[in-house]
């Protein structure tokens, strides 16, 4: 009956209970929505990193990563590719040749990063083919595709003549090749749109006079963790190469995500503090307006611990009301955000430029863990008003009604 | 007669220095089993304070209250709760029923604290409701009852565990004359039937007429104590 009393007390002032429940529930909903949105944002960032260009993992000559010198390329790339293709977790893999270069139009000359791609395989890793604004994607070794920013700087149009200058590996000789602009992409990422050009893999191999690749980009299965897959791959690949996951390749992004996780923790703490104040306010209001009852309960022999239990039961019931409202608000808003998404295109965060909408991600913990924390938190925070009430002398409490 | 209460040199002072108010000023008094007594006197004379001190709801500034041979100042908070639960029933001026509990639950509450079995509780609630004339009102909430009915429930709650002492603070003050008389008759009957001690704090002449002992207080002092 002590517990029943606690639950029934909550129903005395239904309007206040609903308003308090909604206020606390709103705090919970904010936490859940914030978490779902944040997870969506991280997911978007990871997808952005891994499927725009980087892939889930890359393989290089160990010295290439340190110096970016074109002479450090993978000479046994076909053997590595064969090994990778035999692994079930490898969804796609492509080889790239890379070199710094200079691109000249009749108007200007600019330094660029030249990437030689295998068009068919590259389609499965990066999104250049989807982001063609003009002309066409790389189809043959005569094609050259540049970013929209570079096109503006060089003041060139499709079909215009462009000269690419690179340094031949080994001899250091200057090599030049004339192309006609065959396509323009727009990735929405300034560094790529203004500084990266695409050639056919074999064309750049020929210009650099090399027989291997500088980079192998790998797309992995999403069923397993990246760490597990990396461990498996390391066991089957030669030891004289450097295999790195996207996390190792972009530590600054991982650091930004970690820092934001920390910020999310601080935001959660602030929200819980607000919830605590709401609960305290509601409990104190509710308890003080019927303080004489506690006097009666003490007078008829109710022990202090039983009164505390009754108040905590009331707080527990209030938290259930809050969870009900909070979950409904979060489900409705979360579903809308998951369906329609929020357009963050063009906004840069942690060196990542969002190119797609951010969609809310529902997780089990949002609707189990957070409500559970809220319930425990509400009950714990209510210990303070409960103890406060039991410290009032019974005679003083009774005096309010005598 | 068995001595129930022994109040020795009890002082209850509120405030300090020049603002100090002596709600009870060196009170010495004894009450015995089966008494039907009334504490009378003007408002602020210390009647309610004396009831509170006697029951341990408030502590005296000095002096001792011996209840059934025990110095209540030496009991812990929980021991006092248990002592009140098992030996003292309270009736208040404003009935003070628990609004969210039904009539039967209000009455049952103390027995629940005592650990009485559900079957026994139900049977005693039925019996007591019959005794106070409220059979059929079990499932009503207090706000669905008249003042007189609520006070009957309060009496039922006070006597259901058969305590030896009932402390009643102005029990008829909020009732009309006829209802007040009915309730006084009911309490007198319970006193006669079960030898339950009733100690009233009251201004009601009807209670004063029925009380067998009148203790008059003024400014916290006993100025008269007569048995009729």
Coordinates of C-alpha atoms in Angstrom, one line a residue:
Chain A
X1 CA 0.0 0.0 0.0
X2 CA 3.0 2.3 0.6
X3 CA 3.9 2.0 -3.1
X4 CA 0.3 2.3 -4.1
X5 CA 0.1 5.5 -2.1
X6 CA 3.1 6.8 -4.0
X7 CA 1.5 6.0 -7.4
X8 CA -1.9 7.4 -6.4
X9 CA -0.4 10.6 -5.1
X10 CA 0.8 11.3 -8.6
X11 CA -2.7 11.2 -9.9
X12 CA -4.0 13.8 -7.5
X13 CA -3.1 16.8 -9.6
X14 CA -3.3 15.3 -13.1
X15 CA -2.6 18.5 -14.9
X16 CA 0.6 19.1 -12.9
X17 CA 1.7 15.5 -13.4
X18 CA 1.2 15.7 -17.1
X19 CA 3.0 19.1 -17.4
X20 CA 5.9 17.9 -15.2
X21 CA 6.0 14.6 -17.1
X22 CA 6.1 16.4 -20.4
X23 CA 8.8 18.8 -19.2
X24 CA 11.0 16.0 -18.0
X25 CA 10.0 13.9 -21.0
X26 CA 11.1 16.8 -23.3
X27 CA 14.5 16.6 -21.7
X28 CA 14.6 12.9 -22.4
X29 CA 13.4 13.4 -25.9
X30 CA 16.1 16.0 -26.5
X31 CA 18.7 13.6 -25.3
X32 CA 17.3 10.8 -27.5
X33 CA 16.9 13.0 -30.6
X34 CA 20.4 14.6 -30.0
X35 CA 21.9 11.1 -29.8
X36 CA 20.0 9.8 -32.9
X37 CA 21.0 12.9 -34.9
X38 CA 24.6 12.7 -33.7
X39 CA 24.8 9.0 -34.7
X40 CA 23.3 9.9 -38.1
X41 CA 25.9 12.6 -38.4
X42 CA 28.8 10.3 -37.5
X43 CA 27.4 7.7 -39.9
X44 CA 27.2 10.3 -42.6
X45 CA 30.8 11.4 -41.9
X46 CA 32.0 7.9 -42.1
X47 CA 30.1 7.2 -45.3
X48 CA 31.4 10.5 -46.6
X49 CA 35.0 9.5 -45.8
X50 CA 34.8 5.9 -47.0
X51 CA 32.5 6.1 -50.0
X52 CA 33.4 9.5 -51.5
X53 CA 37.0 8.6 -52.2
X54 CA 39.0 7.0 -49.4
X55 CA 37.4 3.5 -49.2
X56 CA 37.3 1.6 -45.9
X57 CA 41.0 0.8 -46.1
X58 CA 44.0 1.6 -48.3
X59 CA 47.3 -0.1 -49.1
X60 CA 50.5 1.8 -49.9
X61 CA 54.2 1.3 -50.1
X62 CA 55.2 2.1 -46.5
X63 CA 57.6 4.9 -47.7
X64 CA 55.0 6.5 -49.9
X65 CA 52.8 7.5 -46.9
X66 CA 55.8 9.2 -45.3
X67 CA 57.2 11.1 -48.3
X68 CA 54.5 11.1 -51.0
X69 CA 57.4 10.5 -53.4
X70 CA 56.1 8.9 -56.6
X71 CA 59.0 6.5 -56.7
X72 CA 57.6 4.6 -53.8
X73 CA 54.9 2.6 -55.4
X74 CA 53.6 -1.0 -55.0
X75 CA 55.4 -3.2 -57.5
X76 CA 53.4 -6.3 -56.8
X77 CA 49.9 -4.7 -56.9
X78 CA 48.4 -7.5 -59.1
X79 CA 49.4 -10.1 -56.5
X80 CA 47.9 -8.1 -53.7
X81 CA 44.8 -7.4 -55.7
X82 CA 44.3 -11.2 -56.3
X83 CA 44.7 -11.9 -52.6
X84 CA 42.2 -9.2 -51.7
X85 CA 39.6 -10.4 -54.3
X86 CA 39.7 -13.8 -52.6
X87 CA 38.6 -12.4 -49.3
X88 CA 34.9 -12.5 -48.6
X89 CA 34.8 -9.3 -46.6
X90 CA 36.3 -7.3 -49.5
X91 CA 33.4 -5.9 -51.5
X92 CA 35.5 -4.0 -54.0
X93 CA 39.1 -2.9 -54.6
X94 CA 40.7 -0.5 -57.0
X95 CA 44.3 0.6 -57.9
X96 CA 45.3 4.2 -58.2
X97 CA 48.4 5.9 -59.5
X98 CA 49.2 9.3 -58.0
X99 CA 51.5 12.2 -58.7
X100 CA 51.7 15.9 -58.1
X101 CA 51.5 17.8 -61.4
X102 CA 50.8 21.1 -63.1
X103 CA 47.8 21.7 -65.2
X104 CA 47.9 24.5 -67.7
X105 CA 45.3 26.2 -69.8
X106 CA 45.6 29.2 -72.0
X107 CA 44.7 31.4 -69.1
X108 CA 46.6 29.9 -66.1
X109 CA 48.7 27.1 -64.7
X110 CA 48.0 25.5 -61.4
X111 CA 49.5 22.8 -59.2
X112 CA 47.2 19.7 -58.9
X113 CA 47.1 16.2 -57.5
X114 CA 46.8 13.8 -60.4
X115 CA 45.0 10.5 -59.8
X116 CA 45.1 7.7 -62.2
X117 CA 42.0 5.5 -61.8
X118 CA 40.7 2.2 -63.2
X119 CA 37.2 3.6 -64.2
X120 CA 35.3 0.3 -63.7
X121 CA 36.7 -0.5 -60.3
X122 CA 36.8 3.1 -59.2
X123 CA 33.0 3.3 -59.6
X124 CA 32.6 0.8 -56.7
X125 CA 34.8 2.8 -54.3
X126 CA 34.4 6.5 -55.0
X127 CA 31.6 8.8 -56.2
X128 CA 33.3 10.7 -59.0
X129 CA 31.1 9.0 -61.6
X130 CA 28.0 10.1 -59.7
X131 CA 29.1 13.7 -59.4
X132 CA 29.8 14.5 -63.1
X133 CA 28.4 18.0 -63.8
X134 CA 29.6 18.2 -67.4
X135 CA 31.0 15.9 -70.0
X136 CA 31.7 12.3 -69.1
X137 CA 33.7 10.2 -66.6
X138 CA 37.0 8.6 -67.5
X139 CA 36.5 6.1 -70.3
X140 CA 39.8 5.9 -72.1
X141 CA 43.4 7.0 -71.6
X142 CA 42.7 10.1 -73.6
X143 CA 40.2 11.5 -71.0
X144 CA 41.0 14.0 -68.4
X145 CA 38.4 15.0 -65.7
X146 CA 38.8 18.0 -63.4
X147 CA 36.8 19.5 -60.5
X148 CA 34.4 22.4 -61.0
X149 CA 36.6 24.8 -58.9
X150 CA 39.6 24.1 -61.0
X151 CA 37.6 24.6 -64.2
X152 CA 36.7 28.1 -63.0
X153 CA 40.2 28.9 -62.1
X154 CA 41.7 27.7 -65.3
X155 CA 38.8 29.2 -67.2
X156 CA 38.4 26.2 -69.5
X157 CA 35.3 24.5 -71.1
X158 CA 34.7 21.0 -72.2
X159 CA 36.9 20.1 -75.2
X160 CA 39.4 22.8 -74.4
X161 CA 43.1 21.9 -74.6
X162 CA 44.9 21.4 -71.4
X163 CA 48.5 20.4 -70.8
X164 CA 49.5 18.2 -67.8
X165 CA 53.1 18.3 -66.6
X166 CA 54.5 15.6 -64.3
X167 CA 57.9 14.3 -63.3
X168 CA 58.9 10.9 -64.5
X169 CA 59.8 8.4 -61.8
X170 CA 63.5 7.4 -61.8
X171 CA 64.8 9.9 -64.3
X172 CA 63.2 13.0 -62.9
X173 CA 62.5 14.2 -66.4
X174 CA 59.6 16.5 -67.1
X175 CA 56.8 14.8 -69.0
X176 CA 54.0 16.7 -70.7
X177 CA 50.8 15.5 -72.3
X178 CA 48.1 17.4 -74.1
X179 CA 44.5 16.5 -73.3
X180 CA 41.1 17.9 -74.2
X181 CA 38.9 18.4 -71.1
X182 CA 36.4 15.5 -71.2
X183 CA 34.5 16.0 -67.9
X184 CA 33.9 18.1 -64.9
X185 CA 32.9 16.8 -61.5
X186 CA 31.6 18.6 -58.4
X187 CA 32.1 16.7 -55.2
X188 CA 31.2 19.6 -53.0
X189 CA 34.5 19.4 -51.2
X190 CA 36.7 22.4 -51.9
X191 CA 40.1 20.6 -51.8
X192 CA 38.9 18.0 -54.4
X193 CA 37.0 20.3 -56.6
X194 CA 40.0 22.8 -56.9
X195 CA 43.0 20.5 -56.6
X196 CA 42.4 17.0 -57.9
X197 CA 42.3 15.8 -61.5
X198 CA 41.5 12.3 -62.8
X199 CA 43.3 10.4 -65.6
X200 CA 43.1 6.8 -66.7
X201 CA 45.3 4.6 -64.5
X202 CA 47.3 3.4 -67.5
X203 CA 47.8 6.9 -68.8
X204 CA 49.4 8.1 -65.6
X205 CA 51.5 4.9 -65.3
X206 CA 52.8 5.7 -68.8
X207 CA 53.5 9.3 -67.9
X208 CA 55.3 8.3 -64.7
X209 CA 56.9 5.4 -66.4
X210 CA 56.0 3.0 -63.7
X211 CA 54.5 -0.5 -63.7
X212 CA 52.7 -0.6 -60.4
X213 CA 50.2 1.4 -58.3
X214 CA 50.6 3.9 -55.5
X215 CA 47.4 3.1 -53.8
X216 CA 44.9 0.3 -53.5
X217 CA 41.6 1.5 -52.1
X218 CA 39.4 -1.2 -50.5
X219 CA 35.7 -1.3 -49.8
X220 CA 34.9 -3.7 -46.9
X221 CA 31.7 -5.4 -45.6
X222 CA 29.7 -3.5 -43.1
X223 CA 28.7 -6.6 -41.2
X224 CA 31.9 -6.8 -39.2
X225 CA 33.9 -4.2 -37.4
X226 CA 36.7 -2.5 -39.3
X227 CA 39.2 -3.6 -36.6
X228 CA 38.2 -7.3 -37.1
X229 CA 38.5 -7.1 -40.9
X230 CA 41.8 -5.3 -40.7
X231 CA 43.2 -8.0 -38.5
X232 CA 42.1 -10.7 -40.9
X233 CA 43.5 -8.8 -43.9
X234 CA 46.9 -8.2 -42.2
X235 CA 47.2 -12.0 -41.8
X236 CA 46.9 -12.7 -45.6
X237 CA 48.7 -9.7 -47.1
X238 CA 52.4 -9.4 -47.6
X239 CA 54.3 -7.7 -44.8
X240 CA 56.2 -5.2 -46.9
X241 CA 53.1 -3.1 -47.6
X242 CA 51.2 -0.7 -45.4
X243 CA 47.6 -1.5 -44.8
X244 CA 45.6 1.2 -43.0
X245 CA 42.0 1.6 -42.1
X246 CA 40.1 4.9 -42.7
X247 CA 40.5 5.5 -39.0
X248 CA 44.3 5.4 -39.3
X249 CA 44.3 7.3 -42.5
X250 CA 42.2 10.2 -41.0
X251 CA 43.1 10.4 -37.3
X252 CA 41.9 14.0 -37.3
X253 CA 38.4 12.8 -38.2
X254 CA 38.4 10.2 -35.5
X255 CA 39.6 12.8 -33.0
X256 CA 36.8 15.1 -34.1
X257 CA 34.3 12.4 -33.6
X258 CA 35.7 11.5 -30.2
X259 CA 35.7 15.2 -29.2
X260 CA 32.1 15.5 -30.3
X261 CA 31.2 12.3 -28.3
X262 CA 32.7 14.2 -25.4
X263 CA 30.6 17.2 -26.2
X264 CA 27.5 15.0 -26.4
X265 CA 28.3 13.7 -22.9
X266 CA 28.5 17.3 -21.6
X267 CA 25.2 18.1 -23.3
X268 CA 23.7 15.0 -21.7
X269 CA 24.9 16.1 -18.3
X270 CA 23.4 19.5 -18.8
X271 CA 20.1 18.0 -19.9
X272 CA 20.1 15.7 -16.9
X273 CA 20.8 18.7 -14.7
X274 CA 17.7 20.4 -16.1
X275 CA 15.7 17.3 -15.7
X276 CA 16.9 17.1 -12.1
X277 CA 15.8 20.7 -11.4
X278 CA 12.4 19.9 -13.0
X279 CA 12.0 16.8 -10.9
X280 CA 13.1 18.6 -7.7
X281 CA 10.7 21.4 -8.3
X282 CA 7.8 19.1 -9.0
X283 CA 8.5 16.9 -6.0
X284 CA 8.9 19.8 -3.6
X285 CA 5.7 21.5 -4.9
X286 CA 3.8 18.2 -4.6
X287 CA 5.2 17.3 -1.2
X288 CA 4.9 20.7 0.5
X289 CA 1.2 21.2 -0.4
X290 CA 0.3 18.0 1.5
X291 CA 2.9 18.2 4.2
X292 CA 0.2 17.7 6.9
X293 CA -0.3 14.2 5.5
X294 CA 3.2 13.2 6.3
X295 CA 2.5 14.4 9.8
X296 CA -0.6 12.1 9.9
X297 CA 1.4 9.2 8.4
X298 CA 4.1 9.7 11.1
X299 CA 1.5 10.1 13.8
X300 CA -0.2 6.8 12.9
X301 CA 3.2 5.0 13.0
X302 CA 4.7 5.1 9.5
X303 CA 8.4 4.8 9.8
X304 CA 10.7 7.3 8.1
X305 CA 12.0 4.7 5.7
X306 CA 8.5 3.9 4.6
X307 CA 7.7 7.5 3.9
X308 CA 10.9 7.8 1.9
X309 CA 9.9 4.7 0.0
X310 CA 6.5 6.2 -0.7
X311 CA 8.0 9.4 -2.0
X312 CA 10.5 7.5 -4.2
X313 CA 7.6 5.4 -5.6
X314 CA 5.9 8.7 -6.5
X315 CA 9.1 9.8 -8.2
X316 CA 9.3 6.5 -10.0
X317 CA 5.8 6.9 -11.3
X318 CA 6.6 10.4 -12.4
X319 CA 9.6 9.2 -14.3
X320 CA 7.4 6.6 -16.0
X321 CA 5.1 9.4 -17.2
X322 CA 8.1 11.3 -18.4
X323 CA 9.5 8.3 -20.2
X324 CA 6.1 7.8 -21.9
X325 CA 5.9 11.4 -23.1
X326 CA 9.6 11.5 -23.9
X327 CA 9.6 8.4 -26.0
X328 CA 6.5 9.5 -27.9
X329 CA 8.1 12.9 -28.7
X330 CA 11.4 11.3 -29.6
X331 CA 9.8 8.6 -31.8
X332 CA 7.7 11.2 -33.7
X333 CA 10.5 13.7 -34.3
X334 CA 13.0 10.9 -34.8
X335 CA 10.8 9.2 -37.4
X336 CA 10.4 12.5 -39.3
X337 CA 14.2 13.2 -39.2
X338 CA 14.9 9.6 -40.2
X339 CA 12.5 9.9 -43.2
X340 CA 13.2 13.4 -44.5
X341 CA 16.7 14.0 -43.1
X342 CA 18.3 17.3 -42.5
X343 CA 20.2 19.0 -45.2
X344 CA 23.7 19.9 -44.1
X345 CA 25.2 20.0 -47.6
X346 CA 28.2 22.2 -47.9
X347 CA 28.7 22.4 -44.1
X348 CA 32.2 21.3 -43.0
X349 CA 32.8 19.6 -39.7
X350 CA 36.1 18.0 -38.6
X351 CA 37.5 18.5 -42.1
X352 CA 34.6 16.7 -43.6
X353 CA 32.2 18.5 -45.9
X354 CA 28.7 17.0 -45.8
X355 CA 27.4 16.3 -49.2
X356 CA 24.3 14.3 -48.3
X357 CA 21.4 14.8 -45.9
X358 CA 21.9 13.6 -42.3
X359 CA 19.3 11.0 -41.2
X360 CA 18.3 10.2 -37.7
X361 CA 19.5 6.7 -36.5
X362 CA 17.3 4.8 -34.1
X363 CA 19.2 2.6 -31.7
X364 CA 18.1 0.2 -28.9
X365 CA 19.9 2.1 -26.2
X366 CA 18.1 5.3 -26.9
X367 CA 14.8 3.8 -25.9
X368 CA 16.1 1.5 -23.2
X369 CA 19.3 2.9 -21.7
X370 CA 18.4 6.6 -21.6
X371 CA 14.9 6.0 -20.1
X372 CA 16.4 3.6 -17.6
X373 CA 19.0 6.3 -16.7
X374 CA 16.2 8.9 -16.4
X375 CA 14.2 6.6 -14.1
X376 CA 17.1 5.9 -11.9
X377 CA 18.2 9.5 -11.9
X378 CA 14.7 10.7 -11.1
X379 CA 14.4 8.3 -8.2
X380 CA 17.9 9.2 -6.9
X381 CA 17.3 12.9 -7.1
X382 CA 14.0 12.5 -5.2
X383 CA 15.9 11.2 -2.2
X384 CA 16.7 14.8 -1.3
X385 CA 13.1 16.1 -1.1
X386 CA 12.1 12.8 0.6
X387 CA 14.7 13.2 3.3
X388 CA 13.9 16.9 3.6
X389 CA 10.2 16.0 4.3
X390 CA 11.0 13.4 6.9
X391 CA 13.2 15.9 8.8
X392 CA 10.1 18.1 9.5
X393 CA 8.8 17.3 13.0
X394 CA 5.5 15.5 12.8
X395 CA 3.9 18.1 15.2
X396 CA 5.0 20.9 12.9
X397 CA 3.7 19.0 9.8
X398 CA 0.3 18.4 11.5
X399 CA 0.2 22.0 12.6
X400 CA -0.4 23.0 9.0
X401 CA -3.9 21.6 9.2
X402 CA -4.8 21.9 12.9
Chain B
X1 CA -6.3 2.1 37.8
X2 CA -3.2 1.5 35.7
X3 CA -1.1 4.6 35.1
X4 CA -0.6 5.3 31.4
X5 CA 1.0 8.7 31.2
X6 CA 3.2 10.4 33.7
X7 CA 4.2 13.9 32.7
X8 CA 6.9 15.4 34.9
X9 CA 8.0 19.1 34.9
X10 CA 7.4 19.4 31.2
X11 CA 8.4 22.7 29.5
X12 CA 7.9 23.5 25.9
X13 CA 9.4 26.8 24.8
X14 CA 9.3 28.3 21.4
X15 CA 11.9 31.0 20.6
X16 CA 14.6 32.4 22.8
X17 CA 15.3 35.3 25.1
X18 CA 12.7 38.0 25.2
X19 CA 10.8 36.4 22.4
X20 CA 10.5 33.0 24.2
X21 CA 7.0 31.7 24.5
X22 CA 6.3 28.9 27.0
X23 CA 3.7 26.8 25.3
X24 CA 3.9 24.4 28.3
X25 CA 5.2 25.7 31.6
X26 CA 6.2 23.1 34.2
X27 CA 3.3 20.7 33.5
X28 CA 2.9 17.8 35.9
X29 CA 0.1 15.4 35.2
X30 CA -0.9 11.7 35.1
X31 CA -3.5 9.8 33.0
X32 CA -4.9 6.4 33.8
X33 CA -6.2 3.5 31.7
X34 CA -9.9 3.9 30.8
X35 CA -10.0 7.7 31.4
X36 CA -12.4 9.8 29.3
X37 CA -10.7 13.1 29.9
X38 CA -10.6 16.5 28.3
X39 CA -7.9 19.2 28.2
X40 CA -9.7 22.5 28.1
X41 CA -8.7 26.1 28.0
X42 CA -8.5 29.1 25.6
X43 CA -6.7 29.0 22.3
X44 CA -3.0 29.0 22.7
X45 CA -3.2 27.6 26.2
X46 CA -1.1 24.6 25.2
X47 CA -3.7 21.8 24.8
X48 CA -2.5 20.7 21.4
X49 CA 1.1 21.1 22.3
X50 CA 0.5 18.8 25.4
X51 CA -1.1 16.2 23.2
X52 CA 1.8 16.3 20.8
X53 CA 4.4 16.1 23.5
X54 CA 2.5 13.2 25.2
X55 CA 2.5 11.2 21.9
X56 CA 6.1 12.0 21.0
X57 CA 5.1 13.9 17.9
X58 CA 6.9 16.8 19.5
X59 CA 9.7 16.8 22.1
X60 CA 9.6 18.8 25.3
X61 CA 12.2 21.5 25.9
X62 CA 12.7 19.9 29.3
X63 CA 11.0 17.4 31.6
X64 CA 10.0 13.8 30.9
X65 CA 7.0 12.0 29.5
X66 CA 6.6 8.4 30.7
X67 CA 4.2 6.4 28.6
X68 CA 3.4 2.9 29.8
X69 CA 6.5 2.9 31.9
X70 CA 8.8 4.1 29.1
X71 CA 10.5 7.5 28.9
X72 CA 9.6 8.5 25.3
X73 CA 12.6 10.8 25.0
X74 CA 14.7 7.6 25.1
X75 CA 13.0 6.0 22.2
X76 CA 14.5 6.3 18.7
X77 CA 12.4 7.7 15.8
X78 CA 11.4 4.3 14.6
X79 CA 10.7 3.0 18.1
X80 CA 8.4 6.0 18.6
X81 CA 6.7 5.3 15.3
X82 CA 6.1 1.7 16.3
X83 CA 4.9 2.7 19.8
X84 CA 2.4 5.2 18.4
X85 CA 1.3 2.6 15.8
X86 CA 0.6 -0.1 18.4
X87 CA -0.6 2.0 21.4
X88 CA -1.9 5.4 20.3
X89 CA -4.8 6.4 18.0
X90 CA -5.2 9.9 16.8
X91 CA -8.3 11.9 15.9
X92 CA -7.8 15.3 14.4
X93 CA -10.0 18.3 14.0
X94 CA -9.7 18.2 10.2
X95 CA -10.1 14.5 10.0
X96 CA -6.8 14.2 8.2
X97 CA -7.7 11.1 6.2
X98 CA -5.3 10.2 3.3
X99 CA -7.2 11.7 0.3
X100 CA -6.0 9.1 -2.2
X101 CA -6.9 6.1 -0.1
X102 CA -10.5 4.7 0.0
X103 CA -12.3 4.5 3.3
X104 CA -11.4 0.8 3.8
X105 CA -7.8 1.6 2.9
X106 CA -7.5 4.5 5.3
X107 CA -8.7 2.2 8.1
X108 CA -6.6 -0.7 6.9
X109 CA -3.4 1.4 6.7
X110 CA -2.3 1.1 10.3
X111 CA -2.9 -2.7 10.4
X112 CA -0.8 -3.0 7.2
X113 CA 2.1 -1.2 9.1
X114 CA 1.5 -3.7 11.9
X115 CA 1.8 -6.6 9.5
X116 CA -1.7 -7.9 10.1
X117 CA -2.7 -10.5 7.4
X118 CA -5.0 -9.4 4.5
X119 CA -7.8 -11.6 5.7
X120 CA -7.7 -10.3 9.2
X121 CA -7.5 -6.7 8.0
X122 CA -10.6 -7.1 5.8
X123 CA -12.6 -8.7 8.6
X124 CA -11.6 -6.0 11.1
X125 CA -12.4 -3.2 8.6
X126 CA -15.8 -4.7 8.1
X127 CA -16.4 -4.9 11.8
X128 CA -15.2 -1.4 12.6
X129 CA -17.2 0.2 9.8
X130 CA -20.2 -1.5 11.2
X131 CA -19.3 -0.1 14.6
X132 CA -19.0 3.5 13.4
X133 CA -22.1 3.1 11.2
X134 CA -20.4 3.4 7.8
X135 CA -21.1 -0.1 6.3
X136 CA -21.4 0.3 2.5
X137 CA -19.0 3.3 2.4
X138 CA -15.9 1.2 2.1
X139 CA -15.0 2.0 -1.5
X140 CA -15.6 5.8 -1.3
X141 CA -12.8 8.3 -1.2
X142 CA -12.7 10.8 1.7
X143 CA -13.9 13.7 -0.5
X144 CA -17.1 11.7 -1.3
X145 CA -18.1 11.8 2.4
X146 CA -19.6 14.5 4.6
X147 CA -17.5 16.0 7.5
X148 CA -19.3 13.7 10.0
X149 CA -18.7 10.6 7.9
X150 CA -15.0 11.5 7.5
X151 CA -14.6 12.0 11.2
X152 CA -16.3 8.6 11.7
X153 CA -13.7 7.1 9.4
X154 CA -11.0 8.9 11.4
X155 CA -12.4 7.3 14.6
X156 CA -12.5 3.9 12.9
X157 CA -8.8 4.4 11.8
X158 CA -7.9 5.4 15.3
X159 CA -9.5 2.4 17.1
X160 CA -9.1 -0.3 14.5
X161 CA -5.9 -1.6 16.0
X162 CA -7.4 -1.4 19.4
X163 CA -4.9 1.0 20.9
X164 CA -4.9 1.7 24.6
X165 CA -5.0 5.5 24.1
X166 CA -6.9 7.8 21.8
X167 CA -5.7 11.3 21.6
X168 CA -8.3 13.5 20.0
X169 CA -7.5 17.1 19.1
X170 CA -10.7 19.2 18.8
X171 CA -12.5 16.2 17.2
X172 CA -15.9 17.9 17.0
X173 CA -14.8 21.4 16.0
X174 CA -15.7 21.1 12.4
X175 CA -18.9 19.3 12.9
X176 CA -22.5 20.4 13.4
X177 CA -24.0 20.0 16.8
X178 CA -25.9 16.8 16.1
X179 CA -23.1 15.0 14.3
X180 CA -20.8 16.1 17.1
X181 CA -23.1 14.6 19.7
X182 CA -23.4 11.4 17.7
X183 CA -19.6 11.1 17.6
X184 CA -19.2 11.8 21.3
X185 CA -21.7 9.1 22.0
X186 CA -19.7 6.7 19.8
X187 CA -16.4 7.5 21.5
X188 CA -18.0 7.2 24.9
X189 CA -19.4 3.8 23.9
X190 CA -15.9 2.7 22.7
X191 CA -14.5 3.9 26.0
X192 CA -17.0 1.9 27.9
X193 CA -16.8 -1.2 25.7
X194 CA -13.1 -1.5 25.3
X195 CA -11.8 0.5 28.2
X196 CA -9.9 2.7 25.7
X197 CA -8.4 5.8 27.2
X198 CA -9.7 9.0 25.5
X199 CA -7.9 12.3 26.0
X200 CA -9.5 15.2 24.2
X201 CA -8.2 18.7 23.6
X202 CA -11.5 20.7 23.2
X203 CA -13.6 23.8 23.5
X204 CA -16.8 21.8 22.9
X205 CA -19.1 22.0 26.0
X206 CA -20.7 18.7 25.0
X207 CA -17.4 16.9 25.4
X208 CA -16.7 18.8 28.6
X209 CA -20.1 17.6 29.9
X210 CA -19.3 14.0 29.1
X211 CA -15.7 14.0 30.2
X212 CA -15.1 12.4 33.6
X213 CA -12.0 14.6 34.1
X214 CA -11.4 18.1 33.0
X215 CA -7.8 19.5 33.0
X216 CA -7.8 23.2 32.4
X217 CA -4.7 24.9 30.9
X218 CA -3.9 28.6 30.7
X219 CA -0.6 30.0 29.3
X220 CA 0.9 26.5 29.3
X221 CA 0.1 25.9 33.0
X222 CA -2.4 23.6 34.6
X223 CA -4.7 25.8 36.6
X224 CA -7.4 23.2 37.4
X225 CA -7.7 19.4 37.3
X226 CA -11.0 18.1 38.5
X227 CA -12.7 14.7 38.2
X228 CA -16.5 14.6 38.0

